[in-house]
Structures are given as C-alpha cells and as structure tokens.
C-alpha cells in the first residue's frame, strides 16, 4: 500500500481508493473511491457484505478486501491496493497563552495534547501551569455547559469540537 501517511490505522471518516486487479489487462482492473463509515466499514460494488477496515493498517485492509473478493466468488486471486486519499481530521480551537492561537487540524490518530501544542507554536513565555481542555461535543454532560475533559492531560486525546484554553500567569493570579 503506497501512502505517505506511514502505517497509521484506518479510522471512520477516512477516504480510501481501492484498486483490484484480476488479470493481465487494463480491463481487468477496477479502481473505486470509498469512504469508511462510522463503524469502520467500507462497501465495494458487487461484494454483498461490508468489509471492516477500521482499526487496520492499509496493508492489512488490502488482505481483508482480497479475502472478501474471493469469498464473494468474484475473483480467484485478486491483487488489491488500498491508498489513503483523505484522512479525517479533528478540529481543535487553541486559545490563551500559546504562540499561535487559532484552529488546529490534526489526524484523529495523532490528535493529542503535545501535537496540538506543537501546532500552536508551543506555550508563550507568560504561560501558566494549568491547561484546560473543553469539549463542545457532548460526552455525558446535560447541563448545557461545555464538557471538561478529566484525566492525565499528557495522555489526553483531543476529539473534534474540543477547545483548549491555556491560562497565562496574569489570568491565574486574577482568578
């Protein structure tokens, strides 16, 4: 599987291109753009059942698709290539004591606190020691307030809709 994205795993929302070759001529090759659904499945023409590719690397997805092609009776020994065309991104708003406030977009598999801070140019010189991560995506809160993400922030994975205000020392002293 040719991809500049390394061995990242396929996740829901990713866009793939699947090429299946069954013979020696150009007529024996089909190329199909597919999207990975919310359950990690793709659907290929002429194959009755969805194929679970979410959580697998591209080379693993190639093997899974080849097996599905054989089980469906369409191919005897297909050659399958899967290419990542577009990775689903998480959008995170970074506010406060960072060098570049704003919107950060990162792949879902690499959307952790350190990556977000790196994209924001790091902490500013007046940054305090508290980082607050909030989510506008409901994760259990029903009071209308943005959810606060609890736990170890150095291991926190930020999801779509999260915002990350970083307080500076002056804000902390005043509040």
mmCIF file of C-alpha atoms in Angstrom:
data_model
loop_
_atom_site.group_PDB
_atom_site.id
_atom_site.type_symbol
_atom_site.label_atom_id
_atom_site.label_comp_id
_atom_site.label_asym_id
_atom_site.label_seq_id
_atom_site.Cartn_x
_atom_site.Cartn_y
_atom_site.Cartn_z
ATOM 1 C CA UNK A 1 0.000 0.000 0.000
ATOM 2 C CA UNK A 2 1.564 3.214 -1.116
ATOM 3 C CA UNK A 3 0.914 6.006 1.334
ATOM 4 C CA UNK A 4 2.823 8.987 2.613
ATOM 5 C CA UNK A 5 0.962 8.618 5.894
ATOM 6 C CA UNK A 6 3.060 5.704 7.128
ATOM 7 C CA UNK A 7 1.429 2.855 8.992
ATOM 8 C CA UNK A 8 -1.396 4.848 10.557
ATOM 9 C CA UNK A 9 -4.567 2.901 11.059
ATOM 10 C CA UNK A 10 -7.724 3.491 9.071
ATOM 11 C CA UNK A 11 -10.440 5.324 11.023
ATOM 12 C CA UNK A 12 -14.096 6.209 10.403
ATOM 13 C CA UNK A 13 -14.417 9.183 8.066
ATOM 14 C CA UNK A 14 -11.252 8.403 6.097
ATOM 15 C CA UNK A 15 -11.469 8.330 2.283
ATOM 16 C CA UNK A 16 -9.710 5.442 0.529
ATOM 17 C CA UNK A 17 -9.076 4.363 -3.027
ATOM 18 C CA UNK A 18 -9.293 0.616 -3.617
ATOM 19 C CA UNK A 19 -7.774 -0.890 -6.757
ATOM 20 C CA UNK A 20 -8.493 -4.525 -7.571
ATOM 21 C CA UNK A 21 -6.662 -6.312 -10.365
ATOM 22 C CA UNK A 22 -7.872 -9.706 -11.502
ATOM 23 C CA UNK A 23 -5.866 -10.273 -14.675
ATOM 24 C CA UNK A 24 -3.208 -9.013 -17.009
ATOM 25 C CA UNK A 25 -5.030 -6.313 -18.978
ATOM 26 C CA UNK A 26 -6.273 -2.835 -18.079
ATOM 27 C CA UNK A 27 -9.822 -4.117 -18.490
ATOM 28 C CA UNK A 28 -9.235 -6.431 -15.529
ATOM 29 C CA UNK A 29 -8.532 -3.539 -13.120
ATOM 30 C CA UNK A 30 -11.148 -1.561 -11.205
ATOM 31 C CA UNK A 31 -10.492 1.462 -9.016
ATOM 32 C CA UNK A 32 -13.159 2.544 -6.555
ATOM 33 C CA UNK A 33 -13.164 5.541 -4.186
ATOM 34 C CA UNK A 34 -14.766 4.566 -0.875
ATOM 35 C CA UNK A 35 -15.497 6.220 2.437
ATOM 36 C CA UNK A 36 -15.083 4.497 5.788
ATOM 37 C CA UNK A 37 -18.406 4.635 7.644
ATOM 38 C CA UNK A 38 -18.911 5.329 11.364
ATOM 39 C CA UNK A 39 -18.489 1.609 12.123
ATOM 40 C CA UNK A 40 -15.179 1.321 10.238
ATOM 41 C CA UNK A 41 -16.706 -0.461 7.230
ATOM 42 C CA UNK A 42 -16.414 0.081 3.504
ATOM 43 C CA UNK A 43 -18.798 -1.148 0.825
ATOM 44 C CA UNK A 44 -17.473 -2.250 -2.554
ATOM 45 C CA UNK A 45 -19.610 -2.828 -5.660
ATOM 46 C CA UNK A 46 -20.607 -6.451 -6.269
ATOM 47 C CA UNK A 47 -19.469 -7.532 -2.781
ATOM 48 C CA UNK A 48 -22.634 -8.089 -0.734
ATOM 49 C CA UNK A 49 -21.257 -7.594 2.777
ATOM 50 C CA UNK A 50 -19.495 -4.508 4.157
ATOM 51 C CA UNK A 51 -15.788 -5.010 4.838
ATOM 52 C CA UNK A 52 -14.435 -3.995 8.252
ATOM 53 C CA UNK A 53 -11.223 -1.996 7.674
ATOM 54 C CA UNK A 54 -11.371 0.476 10.573
ATOM 55 C CA UNK A 55 -8.539 -0.066 13.023
ATOM 56 C CA UNK A 56 -6.355 -1.791 10.426
ATOM 57 C CA UNK A 57 -3.311 -0.529 8.510
ATOM 58 C CA UNK A 58 -3.571 -0.124 4.733
ATOM 59 C CA UNK A 59 -1.668 -3.357 4.032
ATOM 60 C CA UNK A 60 -3.961 -5.258 6.404
ATOM 61 C CA UNK A 61 -7.019 -3.757 4.670
ATOM 62 C CA UNK A 62 -5.663 -4.988 1.332
ATOM 63 C CA UNK A 63 -5.615 -8.563 2.642
ATOM 64 C CA UNK A 64 -9.116 -8.235 4.141
ATOM 65 C CA UNK A 65 -10.508 -6.909 0.847
ATOM 66 C CA UNK A 66 -8.770 -9.654 -1.160
ATOM 67 C CA UNK A 67 -10.313 -12.315 1.098
ATOM 68 C CA UNK A 68 -13.766 -10.710 0.722
ATOM 69 C CA UNK A 69 -13.350 -10.669 -3.081
ATOM 70 C CA UNK A 70 -12.532 -14.385 -3.099
ATOM 71 C CA UNK A 71 -15.349 -15.284 -0.666
ATOM 72 C CA UNK A 72 -17.850 -13.357 -2.809
ATOM 73 C CA UNK A 73 -16.899 -15.538 -5.798
ATOM 74 C CA UNK A 74 -15.953 -12.562 -7.974
ATOM 75 C CA UNK A 75 -12.219 -13.224 -8.060
ATOM 76 C CA UNK A 76 -9.937 -16.223 -7.752
ATOM 77 C CA UNK A 77 -6.703 -14.483 -6.791
ATOM 78 C CA UNK A 78 -7.054 -10.695 -6.869
ATOM 79 C CA UNK A 79 -4.291 -8.183 -6.305
ATOM 80 C CA UNK A 80 -5.595 -5.382 -4.089
ATOM 81 C CA UNK A 81 -4.100 -1.970 -3.444
ATOM 82 C CA UNK A 82 -5.520 0.484 -0.887
ATOM 83 C CA UNK A 83 -4.430 4.117 -0.852
ATOM 84 C CA UNK A 84 -5.346 6.737 1.742
ATOM 85 C CA UNK A 85 -6.827 9.633 -0.215
ATOM 86 C CA UNK A 86 -8.039 11.795 2.655
ATOM 87 C CA UNK A 87 -7.668 11.325 6.372
ATOM 88 C CA UNK A 88 -10.460 12.546 8.623
ATOM 89 C CA UNK A 89 -9.201 15.413 10.753
ATOM 90 C CA UNK A 90 -10.112 16.651 14.194
ATOM 91 C CA UNK A 91 -10.517 20.403 14.552
ATOM 92 C CA UNK A 92 -9.311 21.853 17.857
ATOM 93 C CA UNK A 93 -9.536 25.511 18.912
ATOM 94 C CA UNK A 94 -6.473 26.623 20.867
ATOM 95 C CA UNK A 95 -6.875 29.763 22.984
ATOM 96 C CA UNK A 96 -4.815 31.526 25.613
ATOM 97 C CA UNK A 97 -1.113 31.524 26.348
ATOM 98 C CA UNK A 98 0.236 29.894 23.194
ATOM 99 C CA UNK A 99 2.348 31.418 20.436
ATOM 100 C CA UNK A 100 -0.280 30.907 17.683
ATOM 101 C CA UNK A 101 -3.900 30.892 18.870
ATOM 102 C CA UNK A 102 -6.476 29.550 16.476
ATOM 103 C CA UNK A 103 -7.786 26.427 14.843
ATOM 104 C CA UNK A 104 -5.577 23.333 14.643
ATOM 105 C CA UNK A 105 -6.481 20.401 12.377
ATOM 106 C CA UNK A 106 -4.802 17.079 13.042
ATOM 107 C CA UNK A 107 -5.432 13.454 12.027
ATOM 108 C CA UNK A 108 -7.593 11.610 14.541
ATOM 109 C CA UNK A 109 -4.772 9.166 15.245
ATOM 110 C CA UNK A 110 -2.338 11.977 16.115
ATOM 111 C CA UNK A 111 -4.566 14.414 17.970
ATOM 112 C CA UNK A 112 -3.031 14.512 21.422
ATOM 113 C CA UNK A 113 -2.172 17.432 23.684
ATOM 114 C CA UNK A 114 1.503 17.574 22.700
ATOM 115 C CA UNK A 115 0.699 17.599 18.971
ATOM 116 C CA UNK A 116 -1.854 20.392 19.417
ATOM 117 C CA UNK A 117 0.613 22.480 21.429
ATOM 118 C CA UNK A 118 3.304 21.924 18.797
ATOM 119 C CA UNK A 119 0.916 23.079 16.028
ATOM 120 C CA UNK A 120 0.120 26.174 18.145
ATOM 121 C CA UNK A 121 3.807 27.102 18.240
ATOM 122 C CA UNK A 122 4.251 25.994 21.838
ATOM 123 C CA UNK A 123 3.425 27.800 25.050
ATOM 124 C CA UNK A 124 4.038 31.535 25.235
ATOM 125 C CA UNK A 125 6.564 32.957 27.714
ATOM 126 C CA UNK A 126 3.787 34.033 30.106
ATOM 127 C CA UNK A 127 2.017 30.644 30.110
ATOM 128 C CA UNK A 128 0.984 29.307 33.480
ATOM 129 C CA UNK A 129 0.958 25.691 34.576
ATOM 130 C CA UNK A 130 -2.735 24.947 34.001
ATOM 131 C CA UNK A 131 -4.230 23.678 30.769
ATOM 132 C CA UNK A 132 -7.978 23.328 30.471
ATOM 133 C CA UNK A 133 -9.456 21.100 27.799
ATOM 134 C CA UNK A 134 -13.148 21.553 26.973
ATOM 135 C CA UNK A 135 -15.425 19.794 24.555
ATOM 136 C CA UNK A 136 -18.356 21.217 22.655
ATOM 137 C CA UNK A 137 -19.196 17.658 21.648
ATOM 138 C CA UNK A 138 -21.447 16.103 24.299
ATOM 139 C CA UNK A 139 -19.694 13.356 26.218
ATOM 140 C CA UNK A 140 -22.205 12.951 29.009
ATOM 141 C CA UNK A 141 -22.864 16.465 30.295
ATOM 142 C CA UNK A 142 -26.530 17.525 30.085
ATOM 143 C CA UNK A 143 -26.390 20.970 31.751
ATOM 144 C CA UNK A 144 -25.581 22.900 28.573
ATOM 145 C CA UNK A 145 -22.046 23.801 29.699
ATOM 146 C CA UNK A 146 -19.054 22.623 27.636
ATOM 147 C CA UNK A 147 -17.696 19.338 28.949
ATOM 148 C CA UNK A 148 -14.365 19.424 30.724
ATOM 149 C CA UNK A 149 -12.067 16.540 29.945
ATOM 150 C CA UNK A 150 -10.688 14.943 33.079
ATOM 151 C CA UNK A 151 -7.657 12.728 33.447
ATOM 152 C CA UNK A 152 -3.983 12.913 32.653
ATOM 153 C CA UNK A 153 -3.584 15.697 30.125
ATOM 154 C CA UNK A 154 -0.261 14.415 28.853
ATOM 155 C CA UNK A 155 -2.163 11.370 27.578
ATOM 156 C CA UNK A 156 -5.382 13.162 26.591
ATOM 157 C CA UNK A 157 -6.629 12.550 23.072
ATOM 158 C CA UNK A 158 -8.488 15.545 21.731
ATOM 159 C CA UNK A 159 -11.607 14.909 19.679
ATOM 160 C CA UNK A 160 -13.469 17.054 17.179
ATOM 161 C CA UNK A 161 -15.074 20.019 18.916
ATOM 162 C CA UNK A 162 -12.600 20.252 21.776
ATOM 163 C CA UNK A 163 -11.253 23.652 22.738
ATOM 164 C CA UNK A 164 -8.102 24.174 24.736
ATOM 165 C CA UNK A 165 -7.726 27.471 26.637
ATOM 166 C CA UNK A 166 -4.300 27.844 28.235
ATOM 167 C CA UNK A 167 -4.203 30.341 31.054
ATOM 168 C CA UNK A 168 -1.338 32.755 31.387
ATOM 169 C CA UNK A 169 0.152 33.706 34.748
ATOM 170 C CA UNK A 170 -1.805 37.030 34.931
ATOM 171 C CA UNK A 171 -5.166 35.260 34.406
ATOM 172 C CA UNK A 172 -4.328 32.717 37.075
ATOM 173 C CA UNK A 173 -3.412 35.405 39.617
ATOM 174 C CA UNK A 174 -6.653 37.316 38.924
ATOM 175 C CA UNK A 175 -8.918 34.214 39.032
#
